[in-house]
mmCIF file of C-alpha atoms in Angstrom:
data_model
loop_
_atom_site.group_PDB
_atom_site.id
_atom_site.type_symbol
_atom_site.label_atom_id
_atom_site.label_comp_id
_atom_site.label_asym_id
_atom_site.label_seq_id
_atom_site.Cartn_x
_atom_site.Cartn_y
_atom_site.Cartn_z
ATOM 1 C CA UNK E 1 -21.967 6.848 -38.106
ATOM 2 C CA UNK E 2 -24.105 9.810 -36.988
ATOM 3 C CA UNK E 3 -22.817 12.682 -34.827
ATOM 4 C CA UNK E 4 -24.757 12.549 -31.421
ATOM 5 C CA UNK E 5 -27.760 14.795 -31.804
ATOM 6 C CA UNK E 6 -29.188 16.072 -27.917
ATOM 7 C CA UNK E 7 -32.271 17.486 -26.707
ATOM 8 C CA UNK E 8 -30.685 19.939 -24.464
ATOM 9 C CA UNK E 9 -34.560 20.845 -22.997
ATOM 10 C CA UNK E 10 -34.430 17.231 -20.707
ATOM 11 C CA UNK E 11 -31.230 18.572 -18.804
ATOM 12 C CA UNK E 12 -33.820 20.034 -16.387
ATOM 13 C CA UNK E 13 -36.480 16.260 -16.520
ATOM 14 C CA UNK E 14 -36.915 13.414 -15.545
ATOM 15 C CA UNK E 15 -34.741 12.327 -18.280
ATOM 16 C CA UNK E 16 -31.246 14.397 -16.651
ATOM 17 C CA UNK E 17 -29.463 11.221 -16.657
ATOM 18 C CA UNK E 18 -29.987 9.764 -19.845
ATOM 19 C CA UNK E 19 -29.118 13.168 -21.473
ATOM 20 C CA UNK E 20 -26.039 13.631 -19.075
ATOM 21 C CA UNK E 21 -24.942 10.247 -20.411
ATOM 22 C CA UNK E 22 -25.228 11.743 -23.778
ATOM 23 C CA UNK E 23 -23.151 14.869 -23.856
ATOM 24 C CA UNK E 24 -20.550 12.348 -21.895
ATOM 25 C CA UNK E 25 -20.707 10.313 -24.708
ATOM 26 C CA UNK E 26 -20.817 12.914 -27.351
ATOM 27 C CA UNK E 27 -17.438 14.255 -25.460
ATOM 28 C CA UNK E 28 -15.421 10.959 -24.777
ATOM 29 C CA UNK E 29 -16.040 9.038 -28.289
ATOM 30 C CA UNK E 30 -16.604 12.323 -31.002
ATOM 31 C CA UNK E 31 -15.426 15.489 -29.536
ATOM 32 C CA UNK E 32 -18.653 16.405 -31.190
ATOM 33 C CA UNK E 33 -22.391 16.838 -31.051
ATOM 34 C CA UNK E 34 -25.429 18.816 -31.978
ATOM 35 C CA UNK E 35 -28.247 20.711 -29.481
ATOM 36 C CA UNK E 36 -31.509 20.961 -30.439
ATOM 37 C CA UNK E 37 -33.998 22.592 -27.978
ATOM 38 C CA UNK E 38 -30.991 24.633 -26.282
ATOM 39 C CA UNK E 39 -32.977 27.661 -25.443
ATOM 40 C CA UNK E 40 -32.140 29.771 -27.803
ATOM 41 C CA UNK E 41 -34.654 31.742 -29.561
ATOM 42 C CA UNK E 42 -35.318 30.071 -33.406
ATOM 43 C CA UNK E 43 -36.684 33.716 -34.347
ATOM 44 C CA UNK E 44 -33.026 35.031 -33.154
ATOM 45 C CA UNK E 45 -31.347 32.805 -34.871
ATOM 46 C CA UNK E 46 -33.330 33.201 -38.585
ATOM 47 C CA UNK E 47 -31.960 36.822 -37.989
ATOM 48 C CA UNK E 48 -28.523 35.705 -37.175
ATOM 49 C CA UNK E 49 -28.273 34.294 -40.485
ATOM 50 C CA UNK E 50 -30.036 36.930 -42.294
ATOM 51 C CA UNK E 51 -27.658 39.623 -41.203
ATOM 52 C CA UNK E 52 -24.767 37.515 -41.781
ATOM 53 C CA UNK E 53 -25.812 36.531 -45.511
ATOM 54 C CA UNK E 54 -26.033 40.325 -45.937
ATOM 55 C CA UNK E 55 -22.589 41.433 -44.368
ATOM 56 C CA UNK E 56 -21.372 38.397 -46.730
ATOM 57 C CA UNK E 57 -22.845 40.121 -49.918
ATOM 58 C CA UNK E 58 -21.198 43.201 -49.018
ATOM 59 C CA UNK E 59 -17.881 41.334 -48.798
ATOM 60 C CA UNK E 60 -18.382 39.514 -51.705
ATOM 61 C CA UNK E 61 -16.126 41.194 -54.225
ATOM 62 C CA UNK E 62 -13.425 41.079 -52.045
ATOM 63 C CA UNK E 63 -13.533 37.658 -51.516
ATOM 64 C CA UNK E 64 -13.561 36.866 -55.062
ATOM 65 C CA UNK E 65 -10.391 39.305 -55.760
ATOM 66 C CA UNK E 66 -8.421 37.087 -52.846
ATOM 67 C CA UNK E 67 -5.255 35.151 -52.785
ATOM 68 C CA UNK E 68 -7.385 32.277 -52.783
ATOM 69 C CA UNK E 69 -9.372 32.413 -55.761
ATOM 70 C CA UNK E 70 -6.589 33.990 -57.745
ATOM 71 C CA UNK E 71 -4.429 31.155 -56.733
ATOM 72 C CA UNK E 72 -7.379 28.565 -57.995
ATOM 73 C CA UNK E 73 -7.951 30.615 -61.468
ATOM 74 C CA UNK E 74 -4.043 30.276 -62.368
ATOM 75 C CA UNK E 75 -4.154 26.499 -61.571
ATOM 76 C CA UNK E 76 -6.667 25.790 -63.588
ATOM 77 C CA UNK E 77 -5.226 28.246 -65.998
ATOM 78 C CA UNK E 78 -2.271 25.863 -65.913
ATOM 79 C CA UNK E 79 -4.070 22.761 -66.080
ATOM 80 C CA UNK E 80 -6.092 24.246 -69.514
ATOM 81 C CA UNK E 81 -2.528 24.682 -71.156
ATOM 82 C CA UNK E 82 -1.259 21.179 -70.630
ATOM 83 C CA UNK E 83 0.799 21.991 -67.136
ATOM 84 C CA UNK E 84 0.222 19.094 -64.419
ATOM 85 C CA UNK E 85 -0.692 20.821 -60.960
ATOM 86 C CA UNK E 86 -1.001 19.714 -57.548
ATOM 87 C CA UNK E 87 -3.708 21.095 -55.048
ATOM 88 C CA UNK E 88 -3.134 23.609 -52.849
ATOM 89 C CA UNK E 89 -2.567 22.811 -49.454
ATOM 90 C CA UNK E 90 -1.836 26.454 -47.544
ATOM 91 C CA UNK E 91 -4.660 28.147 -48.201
ATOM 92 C CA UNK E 92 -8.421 27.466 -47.298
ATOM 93 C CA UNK E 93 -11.554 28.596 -50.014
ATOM 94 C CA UNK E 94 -12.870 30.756 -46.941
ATOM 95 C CA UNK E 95 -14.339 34.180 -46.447
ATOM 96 C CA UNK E 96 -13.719 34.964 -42.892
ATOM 97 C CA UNK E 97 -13.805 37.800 -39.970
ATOM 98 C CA UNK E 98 -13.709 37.587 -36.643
ATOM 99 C CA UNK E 99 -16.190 39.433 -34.071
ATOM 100 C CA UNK E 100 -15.204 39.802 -29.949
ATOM 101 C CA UNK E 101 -16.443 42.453 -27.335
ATOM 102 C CA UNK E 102 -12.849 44.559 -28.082
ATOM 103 C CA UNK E 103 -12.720 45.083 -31.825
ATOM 104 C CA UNK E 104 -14.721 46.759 -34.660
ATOM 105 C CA UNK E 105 -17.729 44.998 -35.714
ATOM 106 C CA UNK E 106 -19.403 45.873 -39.294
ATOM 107 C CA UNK E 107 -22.024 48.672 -39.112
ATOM 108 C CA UNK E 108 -24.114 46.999 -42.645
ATOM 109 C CA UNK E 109 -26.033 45.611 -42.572
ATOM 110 C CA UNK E 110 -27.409 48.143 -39.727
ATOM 111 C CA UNK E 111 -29.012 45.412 -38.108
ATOM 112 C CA UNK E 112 -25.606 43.407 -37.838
ATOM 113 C CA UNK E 113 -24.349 44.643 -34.192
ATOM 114 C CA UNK E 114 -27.820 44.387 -32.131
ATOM 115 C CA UNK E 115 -28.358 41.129 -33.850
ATOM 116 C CA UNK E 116 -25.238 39.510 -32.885
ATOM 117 C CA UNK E 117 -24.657 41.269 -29.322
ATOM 118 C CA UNK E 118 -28.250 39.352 -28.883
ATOM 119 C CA UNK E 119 -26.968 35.843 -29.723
ATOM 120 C CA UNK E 120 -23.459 35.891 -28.413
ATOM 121 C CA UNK E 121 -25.203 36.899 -25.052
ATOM 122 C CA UNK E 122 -27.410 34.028 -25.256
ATOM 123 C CA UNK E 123 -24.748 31.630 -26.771
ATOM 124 C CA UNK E 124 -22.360 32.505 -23.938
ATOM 125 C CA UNK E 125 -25.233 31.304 -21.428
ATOM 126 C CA UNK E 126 -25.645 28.230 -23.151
ATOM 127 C CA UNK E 127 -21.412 27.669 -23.663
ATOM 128 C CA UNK E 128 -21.697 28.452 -19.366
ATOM 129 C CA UNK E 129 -24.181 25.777 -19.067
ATOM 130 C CA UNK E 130 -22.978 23.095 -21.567
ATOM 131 C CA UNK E 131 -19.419 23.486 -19.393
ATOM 132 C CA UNK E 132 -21.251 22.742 -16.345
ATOM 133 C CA UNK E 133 -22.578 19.242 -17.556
ATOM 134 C CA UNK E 134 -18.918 18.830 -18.860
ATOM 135 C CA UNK E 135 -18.182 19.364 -15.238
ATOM 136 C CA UNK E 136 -20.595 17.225 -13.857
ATOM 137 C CA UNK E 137 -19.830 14.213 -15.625
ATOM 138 C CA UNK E 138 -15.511 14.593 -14.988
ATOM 139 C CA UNK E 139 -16.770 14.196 -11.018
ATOM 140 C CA UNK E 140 -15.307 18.470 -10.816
ATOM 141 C CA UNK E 141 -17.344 21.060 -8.683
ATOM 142 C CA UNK E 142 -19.578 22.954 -10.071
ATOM 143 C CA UNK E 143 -17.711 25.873 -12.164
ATOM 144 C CA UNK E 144 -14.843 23.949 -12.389
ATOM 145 C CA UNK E 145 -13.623 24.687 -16.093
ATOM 146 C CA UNK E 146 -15.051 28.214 -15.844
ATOM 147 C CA UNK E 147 -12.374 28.706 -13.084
ATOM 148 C CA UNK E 148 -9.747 27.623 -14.515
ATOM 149 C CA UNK E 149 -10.433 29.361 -17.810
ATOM 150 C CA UNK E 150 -10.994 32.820 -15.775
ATOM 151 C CA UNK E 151 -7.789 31.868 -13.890
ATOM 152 C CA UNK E 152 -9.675 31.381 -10.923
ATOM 153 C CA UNK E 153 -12.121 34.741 -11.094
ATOM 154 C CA UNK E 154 -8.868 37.245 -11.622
ATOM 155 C CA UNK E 155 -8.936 37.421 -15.286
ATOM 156 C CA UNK E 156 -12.495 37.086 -17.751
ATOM 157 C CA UNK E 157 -12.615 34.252 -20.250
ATOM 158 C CA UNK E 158 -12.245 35.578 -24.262
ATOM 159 C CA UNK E 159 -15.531 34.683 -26.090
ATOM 160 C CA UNK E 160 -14.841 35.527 -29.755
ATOM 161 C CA UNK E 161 -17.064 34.822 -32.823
ATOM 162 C CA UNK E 162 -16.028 34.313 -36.239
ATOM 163 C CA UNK E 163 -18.390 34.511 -39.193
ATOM 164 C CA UNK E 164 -17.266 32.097 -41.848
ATOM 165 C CA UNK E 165 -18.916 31.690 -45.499
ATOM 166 C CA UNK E 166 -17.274 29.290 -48.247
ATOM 167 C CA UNK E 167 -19.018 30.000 -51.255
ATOM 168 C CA UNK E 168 -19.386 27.843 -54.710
ATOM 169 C CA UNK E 169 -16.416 26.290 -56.055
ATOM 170 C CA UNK E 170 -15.700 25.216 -59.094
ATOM 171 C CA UNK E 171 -12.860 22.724 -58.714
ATOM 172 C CA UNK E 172 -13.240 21.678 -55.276
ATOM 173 C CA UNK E 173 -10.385 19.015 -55.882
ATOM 174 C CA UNK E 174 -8.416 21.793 -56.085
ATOM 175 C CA UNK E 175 -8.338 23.283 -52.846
ATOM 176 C CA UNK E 176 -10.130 22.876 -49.309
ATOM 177 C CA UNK E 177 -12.915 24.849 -47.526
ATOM 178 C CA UNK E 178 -10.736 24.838 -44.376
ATOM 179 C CA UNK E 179 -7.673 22.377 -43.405
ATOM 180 C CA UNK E 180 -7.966 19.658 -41.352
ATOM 181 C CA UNK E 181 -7.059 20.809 -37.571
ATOM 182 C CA UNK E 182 -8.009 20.464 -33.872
ATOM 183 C CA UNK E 183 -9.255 23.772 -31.957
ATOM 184 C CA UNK E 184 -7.310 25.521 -29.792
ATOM 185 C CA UNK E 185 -9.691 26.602 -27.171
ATOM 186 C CA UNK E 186 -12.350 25.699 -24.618
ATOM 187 C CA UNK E 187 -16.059 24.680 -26.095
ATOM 188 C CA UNK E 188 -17.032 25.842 -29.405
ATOM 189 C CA UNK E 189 -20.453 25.852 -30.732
ATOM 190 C CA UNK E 190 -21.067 26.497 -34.696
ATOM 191 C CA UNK E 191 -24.561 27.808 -36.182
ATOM 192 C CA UNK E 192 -24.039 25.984 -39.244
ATOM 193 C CA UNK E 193 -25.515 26.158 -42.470
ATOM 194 C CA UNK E 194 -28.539 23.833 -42.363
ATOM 195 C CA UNK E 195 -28.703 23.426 -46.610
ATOM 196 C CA UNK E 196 -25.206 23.261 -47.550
ATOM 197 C CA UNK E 197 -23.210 20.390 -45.773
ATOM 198 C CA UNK E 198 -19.232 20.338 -45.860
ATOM 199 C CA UNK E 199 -18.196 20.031 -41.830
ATOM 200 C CA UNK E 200 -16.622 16.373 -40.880
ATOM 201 C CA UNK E 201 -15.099 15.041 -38.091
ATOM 202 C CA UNK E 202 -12.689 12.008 -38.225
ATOM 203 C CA UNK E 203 -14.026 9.727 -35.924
ATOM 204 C CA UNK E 204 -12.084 6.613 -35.509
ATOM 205 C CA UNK E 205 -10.447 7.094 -38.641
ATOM 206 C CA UNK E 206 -13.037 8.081 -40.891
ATOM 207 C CA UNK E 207 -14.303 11.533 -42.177
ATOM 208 C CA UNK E 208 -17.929 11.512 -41.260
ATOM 209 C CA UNK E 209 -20.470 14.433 -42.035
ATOM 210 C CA UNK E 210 -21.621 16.807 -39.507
ATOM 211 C CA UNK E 211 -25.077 16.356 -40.833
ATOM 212 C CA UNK E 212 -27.030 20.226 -41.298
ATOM 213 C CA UNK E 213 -29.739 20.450 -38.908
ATOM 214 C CA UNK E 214 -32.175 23.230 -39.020
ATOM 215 C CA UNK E 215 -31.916 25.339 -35.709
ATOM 216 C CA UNK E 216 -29.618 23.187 -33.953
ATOM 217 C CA UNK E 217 -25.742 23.849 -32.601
ATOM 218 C CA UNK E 218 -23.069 22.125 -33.072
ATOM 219 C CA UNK E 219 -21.086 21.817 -29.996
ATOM 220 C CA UNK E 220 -16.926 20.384 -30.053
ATOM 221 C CA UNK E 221 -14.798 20.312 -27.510
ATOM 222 C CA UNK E 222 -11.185 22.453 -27.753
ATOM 223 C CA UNK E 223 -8.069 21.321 -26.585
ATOM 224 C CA UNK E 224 -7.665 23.131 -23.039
ATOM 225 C CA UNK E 225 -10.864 20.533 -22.655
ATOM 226 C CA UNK E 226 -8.910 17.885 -23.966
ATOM 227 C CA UNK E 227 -6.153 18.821 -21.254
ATOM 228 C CA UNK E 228 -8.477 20.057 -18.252
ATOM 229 C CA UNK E 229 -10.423 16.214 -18.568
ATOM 230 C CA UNK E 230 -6.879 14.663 -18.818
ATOM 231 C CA UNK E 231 -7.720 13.279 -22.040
ATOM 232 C CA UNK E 232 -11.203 11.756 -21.468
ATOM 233 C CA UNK E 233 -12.729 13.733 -23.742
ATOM 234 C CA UNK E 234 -11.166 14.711 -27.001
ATOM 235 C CA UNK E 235 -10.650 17.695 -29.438
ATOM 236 C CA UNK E 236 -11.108 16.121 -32.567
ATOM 237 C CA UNK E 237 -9.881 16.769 -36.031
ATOM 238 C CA UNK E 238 -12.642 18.423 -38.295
ATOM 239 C CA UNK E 239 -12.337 19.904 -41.777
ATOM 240 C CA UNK E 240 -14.891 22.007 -44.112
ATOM 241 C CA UNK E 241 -15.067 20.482 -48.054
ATOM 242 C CA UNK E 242 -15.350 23.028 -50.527
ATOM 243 C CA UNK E 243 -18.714 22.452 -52.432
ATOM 244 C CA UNK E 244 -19.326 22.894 -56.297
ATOM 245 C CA UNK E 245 -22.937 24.098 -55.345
ATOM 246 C CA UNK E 246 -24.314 26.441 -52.514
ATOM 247 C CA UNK E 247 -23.064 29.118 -50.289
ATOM 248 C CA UNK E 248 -22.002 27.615 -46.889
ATOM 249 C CA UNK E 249 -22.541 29.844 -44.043
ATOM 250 C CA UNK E 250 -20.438 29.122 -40.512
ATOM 251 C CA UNK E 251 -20.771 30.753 -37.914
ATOM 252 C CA UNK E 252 -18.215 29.623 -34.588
ATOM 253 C CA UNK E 253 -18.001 31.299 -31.295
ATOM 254 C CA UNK E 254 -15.415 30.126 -29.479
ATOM 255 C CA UNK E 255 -15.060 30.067 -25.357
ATOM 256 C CA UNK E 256 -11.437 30.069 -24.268
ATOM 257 C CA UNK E 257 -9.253 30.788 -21.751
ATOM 258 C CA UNK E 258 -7.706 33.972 -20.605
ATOM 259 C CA UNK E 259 -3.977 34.235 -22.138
ATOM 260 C CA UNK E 260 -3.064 34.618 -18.969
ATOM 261 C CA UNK E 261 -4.813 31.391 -17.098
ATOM 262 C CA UNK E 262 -2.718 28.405 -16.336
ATOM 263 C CA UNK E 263 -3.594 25.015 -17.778
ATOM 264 C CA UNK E 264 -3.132 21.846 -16.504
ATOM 265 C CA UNK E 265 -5.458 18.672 -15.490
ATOM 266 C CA UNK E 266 -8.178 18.779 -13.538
ATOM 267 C CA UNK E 267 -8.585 15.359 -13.604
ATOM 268 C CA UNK E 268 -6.323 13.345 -11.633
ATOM 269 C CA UNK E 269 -5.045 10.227 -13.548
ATOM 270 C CA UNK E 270 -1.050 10.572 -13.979
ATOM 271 C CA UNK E 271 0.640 13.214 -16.046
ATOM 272 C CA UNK E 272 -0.672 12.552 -19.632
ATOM 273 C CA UNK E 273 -0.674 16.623 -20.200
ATOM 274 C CA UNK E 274 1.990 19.563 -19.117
ATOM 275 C CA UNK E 275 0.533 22.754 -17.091
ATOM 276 C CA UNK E 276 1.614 25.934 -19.345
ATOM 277 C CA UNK E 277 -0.108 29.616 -19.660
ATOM 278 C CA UNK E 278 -2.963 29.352 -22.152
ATOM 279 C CA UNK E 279 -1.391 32.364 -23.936
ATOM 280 C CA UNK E 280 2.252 30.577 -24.699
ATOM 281 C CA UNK E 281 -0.030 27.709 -26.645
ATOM 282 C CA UNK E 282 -1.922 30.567 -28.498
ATOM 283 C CA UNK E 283 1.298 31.344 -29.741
ATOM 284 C CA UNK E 284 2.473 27.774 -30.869
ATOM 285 C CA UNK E 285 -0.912 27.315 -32.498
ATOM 286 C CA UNK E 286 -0.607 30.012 -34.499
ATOM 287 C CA UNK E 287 2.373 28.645 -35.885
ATOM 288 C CA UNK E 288 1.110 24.735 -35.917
ATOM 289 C CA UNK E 289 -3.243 25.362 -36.120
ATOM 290 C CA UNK E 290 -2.687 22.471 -39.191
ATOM 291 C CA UNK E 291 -0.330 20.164 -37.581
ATOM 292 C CA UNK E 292 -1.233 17.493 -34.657
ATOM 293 C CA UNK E 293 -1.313 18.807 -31.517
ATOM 294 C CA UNK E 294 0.548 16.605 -29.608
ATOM 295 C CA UNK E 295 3.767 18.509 -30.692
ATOM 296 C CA UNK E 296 2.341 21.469 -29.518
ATOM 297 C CA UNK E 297 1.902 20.396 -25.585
ATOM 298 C CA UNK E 298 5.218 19.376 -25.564
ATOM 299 C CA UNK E 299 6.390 23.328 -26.823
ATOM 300 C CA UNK E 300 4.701 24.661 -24.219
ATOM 301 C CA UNK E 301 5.668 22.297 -21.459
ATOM 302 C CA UNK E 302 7.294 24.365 -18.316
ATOM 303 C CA UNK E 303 10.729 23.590 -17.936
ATOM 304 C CA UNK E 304 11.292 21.865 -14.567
ATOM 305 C CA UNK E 305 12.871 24.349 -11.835
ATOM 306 C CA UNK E 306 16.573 23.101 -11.613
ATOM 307 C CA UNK E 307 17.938 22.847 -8.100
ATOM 308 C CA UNK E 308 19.146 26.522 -6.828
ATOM 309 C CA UNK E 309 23.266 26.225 -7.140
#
């Protein structure tokens, strides 16, 4: 199995419906797939990843003082004295921070700030655009999902990036690059490393790779998506491995709600999903991001008014 890999340039052709059919299929059987020819600059995104394996460099020592690798050293510590151990499953083999158009971004590499206010522009054009096929093919109106995620034009949408590297490990049975878990959000699309592998998605039970593609993005759909399509399409499970060899880089910008939008279906077809403030869920995810998400819908599910006494 192969995650669906779309030209994104035939959207505007004579081959629109074949490519429609595509990201429909890409949404209702993965969750995932990968653009190539989506319009953004290659020569923009060479610098993305230069000024990203930069800041990383400058982060480095930190990352290799953390919780995490202090955690792996004194298993394998244990393990070298005779001790059984068990891997650890509450912590991921990640160097992470997150970028959004309200909080400090890194000023070195200088570069760093024009660099990535360039691409999350053009990424959020392409996230607007992707949304609008997703609206085409549920049968919605055109701006559908952006309207519900602005909360029908009174609030704006959060668009937050976070820069991700998981460097070498050296017991990668050990620990994981990142858990296993479905995304909270709206439409995510990942710059991934196109050399070091690691990204699956369980599709129909089995862990299959998000193959590296130079220049392409990965695309999955959240689970306000998975609610607004009343469950035709599907926020999948994914999971980083942690690799013995290589430096994975990750980039993931993220297109969400407002906290303060309501949820619900868009798509008529019974009741499979509650309506609840985007926020509330924000705030059971952060508690459950590792646990189904099933759970989760039911936490936030609005009580039903009771009759006034």
């Amino acid at each position: 199995m192969v995650v669906p890999v779309i030209d994104f340039s035939k959207l505007n052709g004579a081959e629109r419906a074949e490519t429609m059919a595509q990201i429909a299929n890409g949404c209702e059987e993965w969750g995932f797939f990968q653009l190539v020819n989506h319009g953004i600059p290659l020569e923009l995104l060479e610098r993305v990843k230069k000024v990203c394996s930069e800041c990383y460099r400058l982060r480095e020592a930190g990352f290799k003082a953390s919780e995490p690798v202090r955690t792996l050293e004194a298993l394998v510590e244990a393990e070298r004295r005779g001790e059984a151990v068990t891997p650890v499953d509450d912590m991921d083999w990640e160097d992470i921070f997150y970028i959004h158009d309200g909080n400090q971004w890194p000023s070195d590499p200088p570069a760093f700030k024009e660099t990535m206010r360039e691409y999350r522009a053009e990424l959020r054009k392409l996230a607007e655009r992707v949304m609008e096929a997703m609206d085409e093919n549920l049968g919605l109106e055109k701006g559908a999902i952006q309207r519900a995620f602005s909360g029908e034009g009174r609030h704006e949408p959060f668009f937050g990036t976070k820069v991700s590297h998981y460097p070498p490990c050296p017991r990668p049975d050990l620990i994981t690059g990142l858990r296993a878990h479905t995304d909270a959000g709206g439409v995510i699309l990942l710059f991934q490393d196109d050399q070091v592998g690691g990204l699956e998605v369980l599709k129909d039970g089995q862990w299959t790779d998000v193959q590296p593609l130079a220049g392409a993005i990965v695309v999955n759909t959240g689970d306000q998506i998975e609610v607004l399509s009343n469950g035709r399409y599907r926020s999948a499970w994914h999971r980083v491995l942690p690799m013995r060899d290589g430096n994975r880089r990750s980039i993931a910008s993220f297109y969400n709600p407002a906290n303060e939008a309501t949820i619900s279906p868009a798509v008529a077809a019974g009741e499979a999903y509650p309506k609840y403030v985007f926020g509330d869920y924000m705030d059971v995810y952060a508690k459950q991001k590792f646990q189904a998400k099933e759970p989760r819908f039911e936490a936030v599910k609005a009580p039903k008014s009771s009759p006034a006494a």
